[in-house]
Tab-separated table of C-alpha atoms and ligand atoms in Angstrom:
chain	number	residue	atom	x	y	z
A	1	MET	CA	0.000	0.000	0.000
A	2	ARG	CA	1.297	3.406	-0.985
A	3	PRO	CA	0.853	6.468	1.208
A	4	THR	CA	-1.938	8.763	0.043
A	5	LYS	CA	-2.357	12.458	-0.665
A	6	SER	CA	-5.718	14.202	-0.684
A	7	ILE	CA	-7.214	15.087	-4.064
A	8	ASP	CA	-7.384	18.707	-2.898
A	9	HIS	CA	-3.608	18.749	-2.387
A	10	SER	CA	-3.053	18.933	-6.159
A	11	ARG	CA	-6.358	20.475	-7.263
A	12	THR	CA	-5.596	23.243	-9.749
A	13	GLU	CA	-7.582	26.185	-11.138
A	14	GLN	CA	-6.465	28.499	-13.920
A	15	VAL	CA	-8.536	31.546	-14.923
A	16	HIS	CA	-8.254	33.217	-18.326
A	17	PHE	CA	-9.727	36.589	-19.268
A	18	LEU	CA	-10.049	36.120	-23.035
A	19	ARG	CA	-7.903	38.543	-25.021
A	20	TYR	CA	-7.360	39.078	-28.744
A	21	GLU	CA	-4.482	36.589	-28.884
A	22	ASP	CA	-6.810	33.809	-27.607
A	23	ILE	CA	-9.381	34.359	-30.365
A	24	ASN	CA	-9.581	32.734	-33.831
A	25	GLY	CA	-10.695	34.219	-37.163
A	26	GLU	CA	-14.329	33.460	-36.326
A	27	GLY	CA	-14.121	35.629	-33.189
A	28	ARG	CA	-14.233	32.637	-30.822
A	29	LEU	CA	-11.759	31.066	-28.411
A	30	PHE	CA	-9.180	29.181	-30.515
A	31	GLY	CA	-9.471	25.430	-29.808
A	32	GLY	CA	-5.684	24.950	-29.931
A	33	LYS	CA	-5.270	27.573	-27.215
A	34	LEU	CA	-7.755	25.759	-25.003
A	35	LEU	CA	-5.923	22.490	-25.652
A	36	SER	CA	-2.663	24.046	-24.445
A	37	TRP	CA	-4.382	25.269	-21.243
A	38	ILE	CA	-5.850	21.774	-20.666
A	39	ASP	CA	-2.414	20.202	-21.135
A	40	GLU	CA	-0.860	22.748	-18.781
A	41	VAL	CA	-3.444	22.242	-16.024
A	42	GLY	CA	-3.117	18.447	-16.423
A	43	GLY	CA	0.666	18.762	-16.051
A	44	ILE	CA	0.554	21.105	-13.051
A	45	THR	CA	-1.984	18.904	-11.244
A	46	ALA	CA	0.100	15.768	-11.905
A	47	ARG	CA	3.309	17.475	-10.834
A	48	ARG	CA	1.714	18.684	-7.601
A	49	HIS	CA	0.438	15.189	-6.799
A	50	THR	CA	3.623	13.293	-7.642
A	51	GLY	CA	6.228	15.915	-6.767
A	52	MET	CA	7.998	14.643	-9.882
A	53	LYS	CA	8.728	15.526	-13.484
A	54	VAL	CA	5.816	14.443	-15.699
A	55	THR	CA	4.975	14.273	-19.382
A	56	THR	CA	1.697	14.023	-21.288
A	57	ALA	CA	0.954	10.539	-22.663
A	58	ALA	CA	-2.608	11.154	-23.884
A	59	ILE	CA	-5.522	13.565	-23.835
A	60	ASP	CA	-8.989	12.062	-24.241
A	61	HIS	CA	-12.249	13.758	-25.028
A	62	LEU	CA	-12.196	17.153	-26.616
A	63	GLN	CA	-15.744	18.123	-27.441
A	64	PHE	CA	-16.347	21.824	-27.641
A	65	LYS	CA	-19.891	22.105	-26.276
A	66	SER	CA	-20.168	25.917	-26.396
A	67	PRO	CA	-18.089	28.843	-27.702
A	68	ALA	CA	-16.359	31.548	-25.672
A	69	PHE	CA	-15.774	35.118	-26.831
A	70	LEU	CA	-13.546	38.116	-26.172
A	71	ASN	CA	-13.632	39.462	-22.585
A	72	GLN	CA	-15.264	36.326	-21.182
A	73	LEU	CA	-13.784	34.375	-18.284
A	74	VAL	CA	-12.722	30.793	-18.958
A	75	VAL	CA	-11.797	28.675	-15.945
A	76	VAL	CA	-9.809	25.453	-16.339
A	77	THR	CA	-9.798	23.115	-13.327
A	78	GLY	CA	-7.897	19.874	-12.750
A	79	HIS	CA	-7.983	17.082	-10.191
A	80	VAL	CA	-6.522	13.589	-10.050
A	81	THR	CA	-9.037	10.778	-10.599
A	82	HIS	CA	-6.729	7.730	-10.739
A	83	VAL	CA	-3.124	6.789	-10.010
A	84	GLY	CA	-1.579	3.798	-11.757
A	85	ASN	CA	1.999	2.558	-11.490
A	86	SER	CA	3.841	5.320	-13.379
A	87	SER	CA	0.831	7.093	-14.881
A	88	LEU	CA	-2.063	9.065	-13.482
A	89	GLU	CA	-5.299	10.436	-14.877
A	90	VAL	CA	-6.301	14.067	-14.367
A	91	GLN	CA	-9.852	15.226	-15.090
A	92	VAL	CA	-9.628	18.692	-16.615
A	93	ASP	CA	-12.879	20.638	-16.827
A	94	THR	CA	-13.273	23.910	-18.703
A	95	TRP	CA	-15.953	26.354	-17.567
A	96	LEU	CA	-17.373	29.583	-18.878
A	97	GLU	CA	-17.930	31.899	-15.917
A	98	GLU	CA	-20.844	34.358	-16.098
A	99	LEU	CA	-20.766	37.854	-14.571
A	100	ASP	CA	-22.800	36.536	-11.609
A	101	GLY	CA	-20.256	33.756	-10.996
A	102	ARG	CA	-22.318	30.884	-12.411
A	103	ARG	CA	-20.220	28.405	-14.381
A	104	HIS	CA	-21.208	26.380	-17.463
A	105	LEU	CA	-19.185	23.339	-18.488
A	106	MET	CA	-17.573	23.880	-21.907
A	107	ASN	CA	-15.395	20.793	-22.060
A	108	ARG	CA	-14.242	17.766	-20.044
A	109	ALA	CA	-10.940	16.126	-20.893
A	110	TYR	CA	-9.002	13.277	-19.300
A	111	VAL	CA	-5.265	13.816	-19.376
A	112	THR	CA	-2.906	10.869	-18.803
A	113	MET	CA	0.418	12.024	-17.401
A	114	VAL	CA	3.466	9.801	-16.836
A	115	ALA	CA	6.063	10.357	-14.088
A	116	LEU	CA	9.642	10.373	-15.353
A	117	ASP	CA	12.979	9.609	-13.692
A	118	ASP	CA	16.277	11.429	-14.272
A	119	HIS	CA	16.712	9.527	-17.560
A	120	ASP	CA	13.222	10.501	-18.760
A	121	GLN	CA	11.951	6.948	-18.320
A	122	PRO	CA	8.584	6.111	-16.712
A	123	THR	CA	9.016	5.602	-12.973
A	124	PRO	CA	6.654	4.547	-10.156
A	125	ILE	CA	4.523	7.214	-8.513
A	126	PRO	CA	5.089	6.959	-4.747
A	127	CYS	CA	1.649	8.082	-3.564
A	128	ASP	CA	-1.962	7.258	-4.276
A	129	ILE	CA	-4.945	9.584	-3.900
A	130	ALA	CA	-7.042	9.382	-0.746
A	131	ILE	CA	-10.620	8.419	-1.633
A	132	GLU	CA	-12.572	10.482	0.885
A	133	SER	CA	-16.045	10.731	-0.666
A	134	GLU	CA	-18.561	8.693	-2.627
A	135	SER	CA	-18.064	10.943	-5.647
A	136	ALA	CA	-14.289	10.379	-5.554
A	137	ARG	CA	-14.945	6.615	-5.352
A	138	GLY	CA	-17.278	6.838	-8.356
A	139	GLU	CA	-14.686	8.835	-10.314
A	140	TRP	CA	-11.985	6.287	-9.436
A	141	GLU	CA	-14.167	3.393	-10.620
A	142	SER	CA	-14.981	5.159	-13.902
A	143	ALA	CA	-11.304	6.019	-14.350
A	144	ILE	CA	-10.333	2.332	-14.037
A	145	LYS	CA	-12.654	1.565	-16.989
A	146	ARG	CA	-11.044	4.340	-19.078
A	147	VAL	CA	-7.512	3.183	-18.161
A	148	GLU	CA	-8.405	-0.390	-19.252
A	149	LEU	CA	-9.937	0.928	-22.478
A	150	ARG	CA	-6.810	2.971	-23.275
A	151	LYS	CA	-4.613	-0.103	-22.646
A	152	ARG	CA	-6.786	-2.207	-24.980
A	153	ARG	CA	-6.770	0.540	-27.598
A	154	ARG	CA	-2.966	0.686	-27.524
A	155	GLN	CA	-2.582	-3.113	-27.590
A	156	GLU	CA	-5.042	-3.579	-30.435
A	157	GLY	CA	-4.128	-0.356	-32.277
A	158	PHE	CA	-7.640	1.096	-32.631
B	1	COA	C1	4.581	8.738	-22.352
B	1	COA	C2	5.846	7.907	-22.468
B	1	COA	C3	6.857	8.380	-21.425
B	1	COA	C4	5.459	6.448	-22.179
B	1	COA	O1	6.623	5.704	-22.349
B	1	COA	P1	6.516	4.112	-22.644
B	1	COA	O2	7.908	3.575	-22.755
B	1	COA	O3	5.525	3.858	-23.706
B	1	COA	O4	6.000	3.650	-21.258
B	1	COA	P2	5.230	2.340	-20.813
B	1	COA	O5	4.698	1.526	-21.928
B	1	COA	O6	6.152	1.676	-19.808
B	1	COA	O7	4.002	2.975	-20.038
B	1	COA	C5	4.201	3.769	-18.883
B	1	COA	C6	2.851	4.171	-18.355
B	1	COA	O8	2.255	5.086	-19.264
B	1	COA	C7	0.996	4.615	-19.706
B	1	COA	N1	0.865	5.007	-21.103
B	1	COA	C8	1.820	4.968	-22.062
B	1	COA	N2	1.308	5.426	-23.228
B	1	COA	C9	0.023	5.763	-22.989
B	1	COA	C10	-1.037	6.288	-23.797
B	1	COA	N3	-0.860	6.565	-25.086
B	1	COA	N4	-2.242	6.512	-23.218
B	1	COA	C11	-2.433	6.264	-21.904
B	1	COA	N5	-1.467	5.758	-21.085
B	1	COA	C12	-0.264	5.509	-21.627
B	1	COA	C13	1.059	3.108	-19.523
B	1	COA	O9	-0.231	2.540	-19.381
B	1	COA	C14	1.864	2.997	-18.246
B	1	COA	O10	1.016	3.267	-17.141
B	1	COA	P3	1.220	2.548	-15.706
B	1	COA	O11	2.703	2.525	-15.405
B	1	COA	O12	0.461	3.410	-14.757
B	1	COA	O13	0.647	1.166	-15.846
B	1	COA	C15	6.487	7.969	-23.904
B	1	COA	O14	5.600	7.402	-24.836
B	1	COA	C16	6.814	9.395	-24.296
B	1	COA	O15	7.831	9.930	-23.883
B	1	COA	N6	5.941	10.015	-25.109
B	1	COA	C17	6.121	11.407	-25.498
B	1	COA	C18	5.546	12.312	-24.405
B	1	COA	C19	5.641	13.779	-24.753
B	1	COA	O16	6.645	14.239	-25.248
B	1	COA	N7	4.572	14.514	-24.454
B	1	COA	C20	4.538	15.924	-24.703
B	1	COA	C21	3.559	16.258	-25.778
B	1	COA	S1	4.133	15.842	-27.365
């Protein structure tokens, strides 16, 4: 059994006030920009949990449910949902925040990060996450299904 860290220990939130450089030719948030924020939040969350150097192995699920425009607030949040041997899964949610503070989910992505040693090889993660609520247990169980699916996908090449 590995020691545990709370999910809140590595929980990460990044807020962006959309500026011209974030916007595409259609006047909306550029999808590639959002992808880079998702990758960054996934990496920061994983680094905080592991205390190690990490790299991105995969990003699942990019479905842009609603657009965002200039001067809007976009909030990207990350928390760890599963820890494997050398990899961990971070759920990264992207929200559009209204003037009154209400948030609408724009996107949910699952980022798989891998911990690296000094030779940039995958290395075991020393600590698990503490499952302290029913929702965290549910997320962990769903994450196990996604991890298995990713393994099958890689093995079978689909
Ligand atoms: C990610 C990387 C380190 C994995 O190296 P590897 O030699 O394939 O490692 P392994 O097969 O031993 O797998 C290591 C772990 O990563 C997981 N993993 C590897 N590739 C994965 C993928 N495509 N999707 C999900 N998980 C993956 C494995 O399941 C394993 O997890 P576990 O230890 O928790 O069981 C390597 O592929 C790499 O360096 N990729 C480039 C990463 C990069 O540069 N990212 C920046 C963006 S380009």
